Amino acid sequence: MRTPFGRPSLRPFLPYKQPAAPDHDGVVAYFLGTTSVLFSDGETSVLSDGFVSRPGLLRVAAGRISPDRALVRAAIDRLRARDLAAVFCAHSHYDHALDAPVWALETGADLIGSRSTANIGRGSGVPESSLRVVADGDTVSYGRFGLTFLDSVHSPGDRFPGTVDEPLVPPARAGAWRTGTAYSVLLSHPGGRVLLHASANFRPGALRGVDADVVYLGVGDLGRRPAGFVRAYWDEVVVATGARRVVLVHWDDFFLGLHRPLRPMPYVMDDLGVTTDRLLPLARCDAVDVVMPVAWQPSAPFAGLG
């Protein structure tokens, strides 16, 4: 019998499990849960969010949170990411921006995002020379990667709207990490183009004319939205960009640590089964490959796309 605090099994999604990269030629991606993904071409590495501390639900709901520097260091070592060039934040909620300053401090990477993200970096001591504030349409380059930031919108029901207007010094309440500006980020590389679209929402028409081979599609809370919204989201993000592959992200329970296998959010918060029941027929109709990423596993986002 299904209970609110139960959660979907991942067994039905095994056929969609993203395969490991057969080798490390070209662009390789490492998924770290939520919308944290490290992209590397063997010479340059860039990271979205880098959220690995993942404090538990009780701490988030009733206490004060801060980055776990030891967990960030362990992730850097596991990924061999000491030469990280940049870490960028899709928006400034704690599940995106809590750990990003530590990645910057530990590796010397730039921290890129909104003014809110910059103030989160300042609160942790990231030097001004490593902070890059971007606006809609701005492109920054690292090695052969170009990162273009496109204004987007957070998914409906944003719990912590607003901006971070002064340096945020942890520990602090989770709500102190306010949204700031939400971005879709287009990663351009000679090997292909990836759109990282973190939040399950859209600005109508905003991505028309943006070409992507692969979309890392945020589906958090999508299982609670009407079917018409899901269809519009698919059309405005996937169909509009001409993507041939979708990698589902932001479906995992980020109150659980990355030392254990990823699990979907409980039914009381979302329903991954409903989400995929609505998305997969759309994908089949539009001939789009859908995959579920595996934490820590190297994958080749453009493999098999021709």
CSV table of C-alpha atoms in Angstrom, one decimal:
chain,number,residue,atom,x,y,z
A,1,MET,CA,0.0,0.0,0.0
A,2,ARG,CA,1.4,3.4,-1.0
A,3,THR,CA,2.0,5.8,1.9
A,4,PRO,CA,2.8,9.6,1.7
A,5,PHE,CA,6.3,8.9,3.1
A,6,GLY,CA,6.9,6.0,0.7
A,7,ARG,CA,8.7,6.6,-2.5
A,8,PRO,CA,8.8,5.3,-6.1
A,9,SER,CA,11.1,2.3,-6.8
A,10,LEU,CA,13.8,3.0,-9.4
A,11,ARG,CA,13.3,-0.5,-10.8
A,12,PRO,CA,11.0,0.6,-13.6
A,13,PHE,CA,13.7,3.1,-14.7
A,14,LEU,CA,16.5,0.6,-15.1
A,15,PRO,CA,16.0,0.5,-18.9
A,16,TYR,CA,16.7,4.2,-19.0
A,17,LYS,CA,19.9,4.1,-16.9
A,18,GLN,CA,22.6,6.2,-18.6
A,19,PRO,CA,25.5,3.9,-19.6
A,20,ALA,CA,29.0,4.6,-18.4
A,21,ALA,CA,31.3,6.3,-20.8
A,22,PRO,CA,33.3,3.6,-22.7
A,23,ASP,CA,36.4,5.8,-22.6
A,24,HIS,CA,37.3,9.3,-21.7
A,25,ASP,CA,37.6,10.8,-25.2
A,26,GLY,CA,35.5,13.9,-25.8
A,27,VAL,CA,33.3,15.5,-23.2
A,28,VAL,CA,32.6,13.4,-20.1
A,29,ALA,CA,29.9,14.3,-17.5
A,30,TYR,CA,29.7,13.2,-13.8
A,31,PHE,CA,26.3,13.6,-12.1
A,32,LEU,CA,26.4,14.4,-8.4
A,33,GLY,CA,22.7,14.4,-7.7
A,34,THR,CA,20.1,17.3,-7.9
A,35,THR,CA,21.5,19.5,-10.8
A,36,SER,CA,25.2,19.2,-9.9
A,37,VAL,CA,27.1,18.0,-13.0
A,38,LEU,CA,30.9,18.1,-13.7
A,39,PHE,CA,31.7,18.5,-17.4
A,40,SER,CA,35.3,17.8,-18.5
A,41,ASP,CA,37.0,17.4,-21.9
A,42,GLY,CA,40.3,16.2,-20.4
A,43,GLU,CA,41.8,19.6,-20.4
A,44,THR,CA,39.2,21.9,-18.8
A,45,SER,CA,36.5,21.1,-16.2
A,46,VAL,CA,33.4,23.2,-15.3
A,47,LEU,CA,30.8,22.4,-12.6
A,48,SER,CA,27.2,23.2,-12.1
A,49,ASP,CA,26.2,23.8,-8.4
A,50,GLY,CA,28.4,21.2,-6.8
A,51,PHE,CA,25.9,20.5,-4.0
A,52,VAL,CA,27.3,17.5,-2.1
A,53,SER,CA,26.8,18.4,1.6
A,54,ARG,CA,23.1,17.5,1.4
A,55,PRO,CA,22.1,18.3,5.1
A,56,GLY,CA,19.2,16.2,6.4
A,57,LEU,CA,15.6,17.2,6.4
A,58,LEU,CA,15.4,18.0,10.2
A,59,ARG,CA,18.5,20.2,10.0
A,60,VAL,CA,17.1,22.1,7.0
A,61,ALA,CA,13.6,22.5,8.5
A,62,ALA,CA,14.6,23.4,12.1
A,63,GLY,CA,18.2,24.3,12.2
A,64,ARG,CA,21.0,26.2,10.6
A,65,ILE,CA,23.1,24.8,7.7
A,66,SER,CA,26.6,25.2,6.4
A,67,PRO,CA,28.8,23.5,3.8
A,68,ASP,CA,30.6,20.3,4.8
A,69,ARG,CA,34.1,21.2,3.6
A,70,ALA,CA,35.3,17.6,4.2
A,71,LEU,CA,32.6,16.3,1.8
A,72,VAL,CA,33.5,18.8,-0.8
A,73,ARG,CA,37.2,18.0,-0.6
A,74,ALA,CA,36.4,14.3,-0.9
A,75,ALA,CA,34.3,14.9,-4.0
A,76,ILE,CA,37.1,17.0,-5.5
A,77,ASP,CA,39.6,14.2,-4.9
A,78,ARG,CA,37.2,11.5,-6.2
A,79,LEU,CA,36.6,13.4,-9.4
A,80,ARG,CA,40.3,14.6,-9.7
A,81,ALA,CA,38.9,18.1,-10.0
A,82,ARG,CA,41.7,20.1,-8.4
A,83,ASP,CA,42.1,22.0,-11.7
A,84,LEU,CA,38.4,23.0,-11.8
A,85,ALA,CA,38.1,26.2,-13.9
A,86,ALA,CA,34.6,27.4,-12.9
A,87,VAL,CA,31.6,26.5,-10.8
A,88,PHE,CA,28.3,28.1,-11.8
A,89,CYS,CA,24.9,28.2,-10.0
A,90,ALA,CA,21.6,27.8,-11.7
A,91,HIS,CA,20.1,29.9,-8.9
A,92,SER,CA,20.9,30.6,-5.3
A,93,HIS,CA,18.9,28.2,-3.2
A,94,TYR,CA,21.0,26.2,-0.8
A,95,ASP,CA,20.6,23.0,-2.9
A,96,HIS,CA,22.4,24.8,-5.7
A,97,ALA,CA,24.7,27.4,-4.0
A,98,LEU,CA,25.5,26.0,-0.5
A,99,ASP,CA,28.8,24.3,-1.5
A,100,ALA,CA,29.7,26.3,-4.6
A,101,PRO,CA,31.9,28.7,-2.7
A,102,VAL,CA,33.9,25.9,-1.1
A,103,TRP,CA,34.6,24.4,-4.6
A,104,ALA,CA,35.9,27.8,-5.6
A,105,LEU,CA,38.1,28.2,-2.5
A,106,GLU,CA,39.5,24.6,-2.7
A,107,THR,CA,40.4,24.7,-6.4
A,108,GLY,CA,40.8,28.3,-7.3
A,109,ALA,CA,37.8,28.1,-9.7
A,110,ASP,CA,35.7,31.1,-10.6
A,111,LEU,CA,32.3,31.3,-9.0
A,112,ILE,CA,29.7,32.4,-11.6
A,113,GLY,CA,26.1,33.4,-11.1
A,114,SER,CA,23.8,36.2,-10.0
A,115,ARG,CA,24.5,39.0,-7.5
A,116,SER,CA,22.9,36.7,-4.9
A,117,THR,CA,25.4,33.9,-5.7
A,118,ALA,CA,28.3,36.4,-5.5
A,119,ASN,CA,27.1,37.5,-2.0
A,120,ILE,CA,27.0,33.8,-1.0
A,121,GLY,CA,30.6,33.5,-2.2
A,122,ARG,CA,31.6,36.7,-0.3
A,123,GLY,CA,30.1,35.3,2.9
A,124,SER,CA,32.4,32.3,2.6
A,125,GLY,CA,35.5,34.3,1.8
A,126,VAL,CA,35.7,33.8,-2.0
A,127,PRO,CA,38.0,36.6,-3.3
A,128,GLU,CA,36.4,39.3,-5.5
A,129,SER,CA,38.8,38.3,-8.3
A,130,SER,CA,37.1,34.9,-8.5
A,131,LEU,CA,33.5,36.2,-8.5
A,132,ARG,CA,31.7,36.7,-11.9
A,133,VAL,CA,28.2,38.1,-12.0
A,134,VAL,CA,26.4,37.4,-15.3
A,135,ALA,CA,23.3,38.8,-16.9
A,136,ASP,CA,20.9,37.4,-19.5
A,137,GLY,CA,22.8,36.4,-22.7
A,138,ASP,CA,26.3,36.8,-21.2
A,139,THR,CA,28.8,34.2,-22.3
A,140,VAL,CA,32.0,33.3,-20.4
A,141,SER,CA,34.7,30.9,-21.8
A,142,TYR,CA,37.0,28.4,-20.2
A,143,GLY,CA,39.2,26.4,-22.4
A,144,ARG,CA,36.9,25.1,-25.2
A,145,PHE,CA,33.8,25.5,-23.1
A,146,GLY,CA,31.5,28.5,-23.6
A,147,LEU,CA,28.9,29.1,-20.9
A,148,THR,CA,25.9,31.2,-21.9
A,149,PHE,CA,23.5,32.3,-19.2
A,150,LEU,CA,19.8,32.7,-20.1
A,151,ASP,CA,17.3,34.2,-17.7
A,152,SER,CA,14.8,31.5,-16.6
A,153,VAL,CA,12.3,31.1,-13.8
A,154,HIS,CA,12.1,28.9,-10.8
A,155,SER,CA,9.6,26.1,-10.6
A,156,PRO,CA,6.1,27.1,-9.3
A,157,GLY,CA,5.8,27.4,-5.5
A,158,ASP,CA,9.3,28.9,-4.9
A,159,ARG,CA,9.7,28.6,-1.1
A,160,PHE,CA,12.5,31.1,-0.8
A,161,PRO,CA,12.0,33.9,-3.3
A,162,GLY,CA,13.9,37.1,-3.3
A,163,THR,CA,17.6,38.0,-3.4
A,164,VAL,CA,20.7,37.7,-1.2
A,165,ASP,CA,21.6,41.4,-0.7
A,166,GLU,CA,24.6,41.1,1.6
A,167,PRO,CA,27.3,38.5,2.3
A,168,LEU,CA,25.7,35.3,3.6
A,169,VAL,CA,27.9,33.9,6.3
A,170,PRO,CA,27.0,30.2,7.2
A,171,PRO,CA,25.7,28.6,9.3
A,172,ALA,CA,22.3,30.2,8.5
A,173,ARG,CA,18.7,29.1,8.0
A,174,ALA,CA,18.0,27.4,4.7
A,175,GLY,CA,15.7,30.3,3.7
A,176,ALA,CA,18.7,32.7,3.7
A,177,TRP,CA,19.8,31.1,0.4
A,178,ARG,CA,17.2,33.0,-1.6
A,179,THR,CA,16.5,32.4,-5.3
A,180,GLY,CA,18.2,35.4,-6.9
A,181,THR,CA,18.2,35.1,-10.7
A,182,ALA,CA,17.4,31.7,-12.2
A,183,TYR,CA,19.3,30.7,-15.3
A,184,SER,CA,19.3,28.1,-18.0
A,185,VAL,CA,22.9,27.6,-19.0
A,186,LEU,CA,24.0,26.6,-22.4
A,187,LEU,CA,27.4,24.8,-22.5
A,188,SER,CA,28.9,25.0,-26.0
A,189,HIS,CA,31.9,22.8,-26.9
A,190,PRO,CA,33.3,21.6,-30.2
A,191,GLY,CA,32.0,18.1,-29.1
A,192,GLY,CA,28.4,19.3,-28.7
A,193,ARG,CA,25.9,21.6,-27.0
A,194,VAL,CA,24.3,21.0,-23.6
A,195,LEU,CA,21.5,23.0,-22.0
A,196,LEU,CA,21.4,22.7,-18.2
A,197,HIS,CA,17.8,23.6,-17.3
A,198,ALA,CA,17.6,23.2,-13.6
A,199,SER,CA,14.1,24.2,-12.6
A,200,ALA,CA,10.9,22.7,-14.0
A,201,ASN,CA,9.4,25.8,-15.4
A,202,PHE,CA,9.8,28.0,-18.4
A,203,ARG,CA,9.5,31.5,-19.9
A,204,PRO,CA,7.3,31.1,-23.0
A,205,GLY,CA,9.4,31.5,-26.1
A,206,ALA,CA,12.6,32.2,-24.3
A,207,LEU,CA,14.5,29.2,-25.7
A,208,ARG,CA,13.4,29.4,-29.3
A,209,GLY,CA,16.5,29.8,-31.5
A,210,VAL,CA,18.7,28.2,-28.8
A,211,ASP,CA,20.1,25.0,-30.2
A,212,ALA,CA,21.1,22.1,-28.0
A,213,ASP,CA,22.0,18.4,-28.6
A,214,VAL,CA,21.3,17.4,-25.0
A,215,VAL,CA,19.1,18.9,-22.2
A,216,TYR,CA,19.8,18.2,-18.6
A,217,LEU,CA,16.1,18.6,-17.7
A,218,GLY,CA,15.1,19.5,-14.1
A,219,VAL,CA,12.0,17.6,-13.1
A,220,GLY,CA,11.7,18.4,-9.4
A,221,ASP,CA,8.1,18.8,-8.4
A,222,LEU,CA,6.9,18.1,-11.9
A,223,GLY,CA,4.9,15.1,-10.7
A,224,ARG,CA,2.6,17.5,-8.9
A,225,ARG,CA,1.9,19.6,-12.0
A,226,PRO,CA,-1.1,19.2,-14.4
A,227,ALA,CA,-0.5,17.2,-17.6
A,228,GLY,CA,-0.9,20.4,-19.7
A,229,PHE,CA,1.9,22.1,-17.8
A,230,VAL,CA,4.2,19.1,-18.3
A,231,ARG,CA,3.5,19.1,-22.1
A,232,ALA,CA,4.1,22.9,-22.3
A,233,TYR,CA,7.4,22.5,-20.4
A,234,TRP,CA,8.6,19.7,-22.7
A,235,ASP,CA,7.7,21.8,-25.8
A,236,GLU,CA,9.3,25.0,-24.5
A,237,VAL,CA,12.5,23.4,-23.4
A,238,VAL,CA,13.2,20.2,-25.3
A,239,VAL,CA,11.3,20.7,-28.6
A,240,ALA,CA,12.2,24.3,-28.8
A,241,THR,CA,16.0,23.6,-28.6
A,242,GLY,CA,15.9,20.6,-31.0
A,243,ALA,CA,17.5,18.3,-28.3
A,244,ARG,CA,17.9,14.7,-29.2
A,245,ARG,CA,18.6,13.5,-25.7
A,246,VAL,CA,17.2,14.4,-22.3
A,247,VAL,CA,19.0,13.6,-19.1
A,248,LEU,CA,16.6,13.8,-16.1
A,249,VAL,CA,18.0,15.7,-13.1
A,250,HIS,CA,16.7,17.1,-9.8
A,251,TRP,CA,14.5,14.0,-9.2
A,252,ASP,CA,16.5,12.6,-6.3
A,253,ASP,CA,16.0,13.1,-2.5
A,254,PHE,CA,18.7,15.6,-1.7
A,255,PHE,CA,18.1,15.2,2.1
A,256,LEU,CA,20.0,11.9,1.7
A,257,GLY,CA,23.8,11.8,1.5
A,258,LEU,CA,25.7,10.8,-1.7
A,259,HIS,CA,27.4,8.0,0.1
A,260,ARG,CA,24.3,5.9,-0.6
A,261,PRO,CA,22.5,5.2,-3.9
A,262,LEU,CA,20.2,8.0,-5.1
A,263,ARG,CA,16.5,7.6,-4.3
A,264,PRO,CA,13.5,9.5,-5.6
A,265,MET,CA,11.7,12.1,-3.4
A,266,PRO,CA,8.9,10.7,-1.2
A,267,TYR,CA,5.4,10.8,-2.6
A,268,VAL,CA,4.6,13.6,-0.1
A,269,MET,CA,7.0,15.9,-2.0
A,270,ASP,CA,6.8,14.6,-5.6
A,271,ASP,CA,6.0,11.6,-7.7
A,272,LEU,CA,8.7,10.6,-10.2
A,273,GLY,CA,6.4,7.9,-11.6
A,274,VAL,CA,3.8,10.4,-12.7
A,275,THR,CA,6.5,12.6,-14.1
A,276,THR,CA,8.0,9.9,-16.3
A,277,ASP,CA,4.5,8.5,-17.3
A,278,ARG,CA,3.9,11.9,-18.9
A,279,LEU,CA,7.3,12.6,-20.3
A,280,LEU,CA,8.2,9.3,-21.9
A,281,PRO,CA,5.3,9.3,-24.4
A,282,LEU,CA,6.3,12.8,-25.4
A,283,ALA,CA,9.9,11.7,-25.9
A,284,ARG,CA,8.8,8.7,-28.0
A,285,CYS,CA,6.6,10.9,-30.2
A,286,ASP,CA,9.5,13.4,-30.7
A,287,ALA,CA,12.2,10.7,-31.1
A,288,VAL,CA,14.1,12.0,-28.1
A,289,ASP,CA,16.3,9.6,-26.0
A,290,VAL,CA,15.6,9.9,-22.3
A,291,VAL,CA,18.2,8.7,-19.7
A,292,MET,CA,18.5,8.6,-15.9
A,293,PRO,CA,22.0,9.5,-14.8
A,294,VAL,CA,24.0,7.5,-12.2
A,295,ALA,CA,25.8,9.4,-9.4
A,296,TRP,CA,29.6,9.6,-9.8
A,297,GLN,CA,29.6,7.5,-13.0
A,298,PRO,CA,31.4,9.0,-16.0
A,299,SER,CA,29.0,9.4,-18.9
A,300,ALA,CA,29.3,10.6,-22.5
A,301,PRO,CA,26.4,13.0,-23.1
A,302,PHE,CA,26.8,13.1,-26.8
A,303,ALA,CA,27.5,9.4,-27.4
A,304,GLY,CA,25.4,7.9,-30.2
A,305,LEU,CA,23.9,11.2,-31.4
A,306,GLY,CA,26.0,11.2,-34.6
